[in-house]
Coordinates of C-alpha atoms in Angstrom, one line a residue:
M4 CA 132.8 85.9 89.5
V5 CA 131.7 82.9 87.2
V6 CA 131.0 83.9 83.9
S7 CA 127.9 82.0 82.5
D8 CA 126.2 81.9 79.2
V9 CA 123.0 80.7 80.6
K10 CA 121.1 83.6 82.7
V11 CA 119.0 83.1 85.9
Q12 CA 116.8 84.9 88.1
V13 CA 115.7 83.5 91.1
F14 CA 112.3 84.4 93.0
T15 CA 111.3 82.7 96.5
D16 CA 108.9 83.2 98.8
F17 CA 109.7 83.4 102.6
D18 CA 107.9 82.0 105.5
G19 CA 107.7 78.2 104.9
T20 CA 110.1 78.2 102.2
L21 CA 113.2 80.3 102.5
S22 CA 112.4 80.6 106.4
L23 CA 111.5 77.5 107.7
D24 CA 109.4 79.1 110.6
D25 CA 106.4 81.0 109.3
T26 CA 107.1 84.5 110.7
G27 CA 103.3 85.6 110.5
L28 CA 101.9 82.1 112.1
L29 CA 104.1 82.3 115.1
L30 CA 102.8 85.6 116.1
I31 CA 99.2 85.0 114.9
D32 CA 98.6 81.7 116.8
D33 CA 100.2 83.2 119.8
H34 CA 97.4 83.1 122.9
R35 CA 97.1 86.6 123.0
S36 CA 96.2 86.5 119.1
L37 CA 93.8 85.0 116.9
G38 CA 95.0 81.2 118.2
P39 CA 95.5 78.3 115.8
E40 CA 91.6 77.2 115.7
R41 CA 90.4 80.1 114.3
R42 CA 93.0 80.5 112.0
R43 CA 93.0 76.9 110.4
V44 CA 89.0 78.1 109.9
I45 CA 89.9 81.3 108.2
E46 CA 92.8 79.3 106.1
H47 CA 89.9 76.6 104.9
G48 CA 88.1 79.7 104.0
I49 CA 90.9 80.8 101.6
M50 CA 91.1 77.4 100.3
D51 CA 87.5 76.7 99.5
G52 CA 87.2 80.6 98.0
T53 CA 84.6 81.9 100.4
I54 CA 87.2 84.7 101.3
T55 CA 89.9 85.9 99.7
Y56 CA 93.6 85.5 100.7
K57 CA 93.9 89.3 101.5
E58 CA 90.5 89.3 103.4
G59 CA 91.9 86.0 105.7
L60 CA 95.1 87.7 106.2
Q61 CA 94.1 90.8 107.4
E62 CA 91.3 89.4 110.1
M63 CA 94.5 87.4 111.3
W64 CA 96.8 90.2 111.7
N65 CA 94.0 92.4 113.4
A66 CA 93.9 89.9 115.9
V67 CA 97.9 90.4 116.6
H68 CA 98.6 91.6 120.2
I69 CA 101.8 91.2 120.8
S70 CA 104.2 94.3 121.3
W71 CA 107.1 94.1 118.9
D72 CA 109.8 93.4 121.6
E73 CA 107.7 90.5 122.8
A74 CA 107.6 89.3 119.4
W75 CA 111.6 89.0 118.7
A76 CA 112.0 88.0 122.2
E77 CA 109.7 85.3 121.9
Y78 CA 109.4 84.0 118.7
L79 CA 111.5 85.9 115.9
D80 CA 114.8 85.9 117.1
H81 CA 114.7 82.2 117.2
C82 CA 113.5 81.7 113.6
R83 CA 115.4 79.6 111.4
I84 CA 116.3 80.0 107.5
D85 CA 116.7 76.9 105.4
P86 CA 119.9 75.4 105.6
G87 CA 121.1 75.4 102.0
F88 CA 120.4 78.8 101.2
P89 CA 123.3 80.6 102.3
D90 CA 125.0 78.1 99.9
F91 CA 122.5 78.8 97.5
F92 CA 122.6 82.4 97.7
E93 CA 126.6 82.4 97.2
Y94 CA 126.3 80.1 94.3
C95 CA 123.7 82.8 92.9
R96 CA 126.2 85.7 94.0
E97 CA 129.2 83.9 92.5
H98 CA 127.3 83.9 88.8
A99 CA 125.5 87.1 89.5
F100 CA 122.3 85.7 89.2
P101 CA 119.4 88.2 91.2
V102 CA 117.6 86.9 94.0
T103 CA 114.3 88.4 95.5
I104 CA 112.3 87.6 98.0
V105 CA 108.3 88.0 97.2
S106 CA 106.6 87.7 100.5
S107 CA 103.0 88.2 102.1
G108 CA 104.9 88.8 105.2
L109 CA 106.0 92.0 106.6
Y110 CA 109.0 94.1 105.4
P111 CA 110.2 94.9 108.9
L112 CA 110.2 91.3 109.8
L113 CA 111.9 89.9 106.9
E114 CA 114.7 92.4 106.5
K115 CA 115.7 92.1 110.0
I116 CA 115.7 87.7 109.7
M117 CA 117.6 88.4 106.7
T118 CA 120.1 90.4 108.3
N119 CA 120.4 88.4 111.3
F120 CA 121.5 85.6 109.0
L121 CA 123.6 87.2 106.3
G122 CA 124.6 90.2 107.6
E123 CA 125.7 93.0 104.8
K124 CA 124.9 90.4 102.1
A125 CA 121.4 90.6 102.8
K126 CA 121.0 94.0 101.4
E127 CA 122.0 92.6 97.8
I128 CA 118.7 90.5 98.3
D129 CA 115.5 92.2 97.1
I130 CA 112.3 91.8 99.4
V131 CA 109.1 92.7 97.7
S132 CA 106.7 92.4 100.5
N133 CA 104.0 93.8 102.4
N134 CA 104.7 96.4 105.2
G135 CA 103.6 96.5 109.0
K136 CA 103.5 99.2 111.5
V137 CA 103.3 98.5 115.0
E138 CA 101.7 100.5 117.5
D139 CA 101.9 99.2 121.3
R140 CA 100.3 95.8 120.8
T141 CA 98.5 96.9 117.3
W142 CA 99.8 95.1 114.3
N143 CA 98.5 97.2 110.8
I144 CA 99.7 95.6 107.7
I145 CA 99.9 97.8 104.9
W146 CA 99.6 96.1 101.5
Y147 CA 102.2 96.2 98.8
D148 CA 99.3 96.3 95.9
D149 CA 95.5 96.1 95.2
S150 CA 95.0 92.5 94.1
E151 CA 93.3 90.0 96.2
Y152 CA 96.5 88.6 97.6
G153 CA 97.8 91.9 99.1
N154 CA 100.6 91.4 97.6
D155 CA 100.4 89.5 93.8
K156 CA 103.9 87.9 93.2
S157 CA 102.8 87.3 89.6
R158 CA 103.1 90.7 89.1
T159 CA 107.2 90.9 90.4
L160 CA 107.9 88.3 88.2
A161 CA 106.1 89.6 85.1
K162 CA 107.8 93.3 85.3
A163 CA 111.1 91.3 85.8
R164 CA 110.2 89.2 82.5
E165 CA 110.0 92.6 80.6
A166 CA 113.4 93.7 81.6
A167 CA 115.0 90.3 81.2
S168 CA 116.8 88.9 78.2
P169 CA 114.3 86.4 76.5
D170 CA 116.6 83.5 77.5
T171 CA 116.6 84.3 81.0
I172 CA 115.8 81.4 83.3
F173 CA 113.0 82.1 86.0
V174 CA 113.3 79.9 88.7
F175 CA 110.6 80.2 91.7
C176 CA 110.4 78.4 95.3
G177 CA 107.2 78.6 97.4
D178 CA 105.1 76.6 99.4
G179 CA 101.4 77.8 99.9
V180 CA 98.4 79.2 98.4
S181 CA 100.0 83.0 98.3
D182 CA 102.5 81.2 95.9
I183 CA 100.0 79.9 93.1
S184 CA 99.9 83.5 90.9
A185 CA 103.9 83.1 90.7
A186 CA 103.8 79.6 90.0
R187 CA 102.4 80.2 86.7
H188 CA 105.2 82.4 85.6
A189 CA 107.8 80.7 86.5
D190 CA 110.4 78.6 84.2
V191 CA 111.2 75.9 86.8
L192 CA 109.1 76.0 89.8
F193 CA 110.4 74.5 93.5
A194 CA 107.3 73.4 95.7
R195 CA 107.9 72.6 99.3
K196 CA 107.4 69.3 99.5
D197 CA 104.0 68.4 101.4
R198 CA 102.6 72.1 101.3
D199 CA 99.8 73.2 99.6
L200 CA 101.7 74.5 96.8
E201 CA 102.4 70.8 96.0
T202 CA 98.9 69.9 96.1
Y203 CA 97.8 72.6 93.9
C204 CA 100.4 71.7 91.1
K205 CA 99.5 68.1 91.4
R206 CA 96.0 68.8 91.1
H207 CA 96.4 71.4 88.1
D208 CA 98.8 69.1 86.3
I209 CA 101.3 71.7 86.8
P210 CA 105.1 71.0 86.3
F211 CA 107.1 71.0 89.6
V212 CA 110.4 70.0 91.3
P213 CA 109.5 69.0 95.0
F214 CA 112.3 70.1 97.4
D215 CA 113.3 69.7 101.2
T216 CA 116.1 72.1 101.2
F217 CA 117.5 74.8 99.0
K218 CA 120.8 72.6 98.6
E219 CA 118.4 70.4 96.2
V220 CA 117.1 73.6 94.4
Q221 CA 121.0 74.5 93.7
D222 CA 121.8 70.8 92.4
V223 CA 119.0 71.7 89.5
V224 CA 120.0 75.1 88.2
A225 CA 123.5 74.0 88.4
K226 CA 122.5 71.6 86.1
L227 CA 121.0 73.8 84.1
V228 CA 123.8 76.2 83.8
N229 CA 126.2 73.3 83.0
K230 CA 123.7 72.5 80.3
Q231 CA 123.3 69.0 81.6
S232 CA 119.9 69.4 81.8
V233 CA 117.4 71.9 79.7
L234 CA 113.8 73.3 80.0
E235 CA 111.4 71.4 77.8
K236 CA 108.4 73.3 77.0
D237 CA 104.9 72.4 76.7
A238 CA 103.7 74.2 73.7
T239 CA 99.9 73.5 74.6
T240 CA 99.9 74.5 78.4
G241 CA 102.8 76.9 78.4
F242 CA 104.8 75.0 81.2
S243 CA 108.3 74.0 81.5
K244 CA 110.0 71.0 82.9
V245 CA 113.3 70.2 83.5
V246 CA 114.9 67.4 81.4
D247 CA 118.5 65.9 81.7
V248 CA 120.4 65.8 78.8
V249 CA 121.4 62.1 77.7
A250 CA 124.9 61.8 77.1

């Protein structure tokens, strides 16, 4: 284990961020389920505020009509995680930086996919997500909390912040609408390139680091740990940006 005087906690979304495939959309877009056309209509409603994220997601999952075995055989067993994540996770393990998945997805899916890729090491990653129950071809989503997101990711970061030392650097990685609340609680925000979170951050002048793989996330975190970069906080907005140290 590497002892570092820089403390870091890592939080990451799953679908579309840690996982290159969106586990929910694979099932929702299936021809036996909602389908992509209606799903896109719902997504537009979420983006323009006519329905909440939770309402939209509820309609999507209500329309899933695939059995558990079909879901895995046809889709989920083929899910890919970001190729840079295993090495980044090892870096975090070596430095004793906790990693937490915060997701709007379903726990049974996430837990199994992570175990498929990381084996027993996956148990070291906390998963804060919605739950789900599958009966025949009916998928029932069990919300994590009573927020408009079903799982308000910012609450997980806020709770961790209360327990952490004041100098702990909070890292968050995301890609979509459900990540917006958490994005405002991160010291370093990574937004996957060309996704809704990046668009939102640009629109609202929120500092972020664009990324394609977790190799880039690791590089930025390592520079902070090695004090080759520092956080520069805006006193007015409260947001921080990563600034390289000039030798």
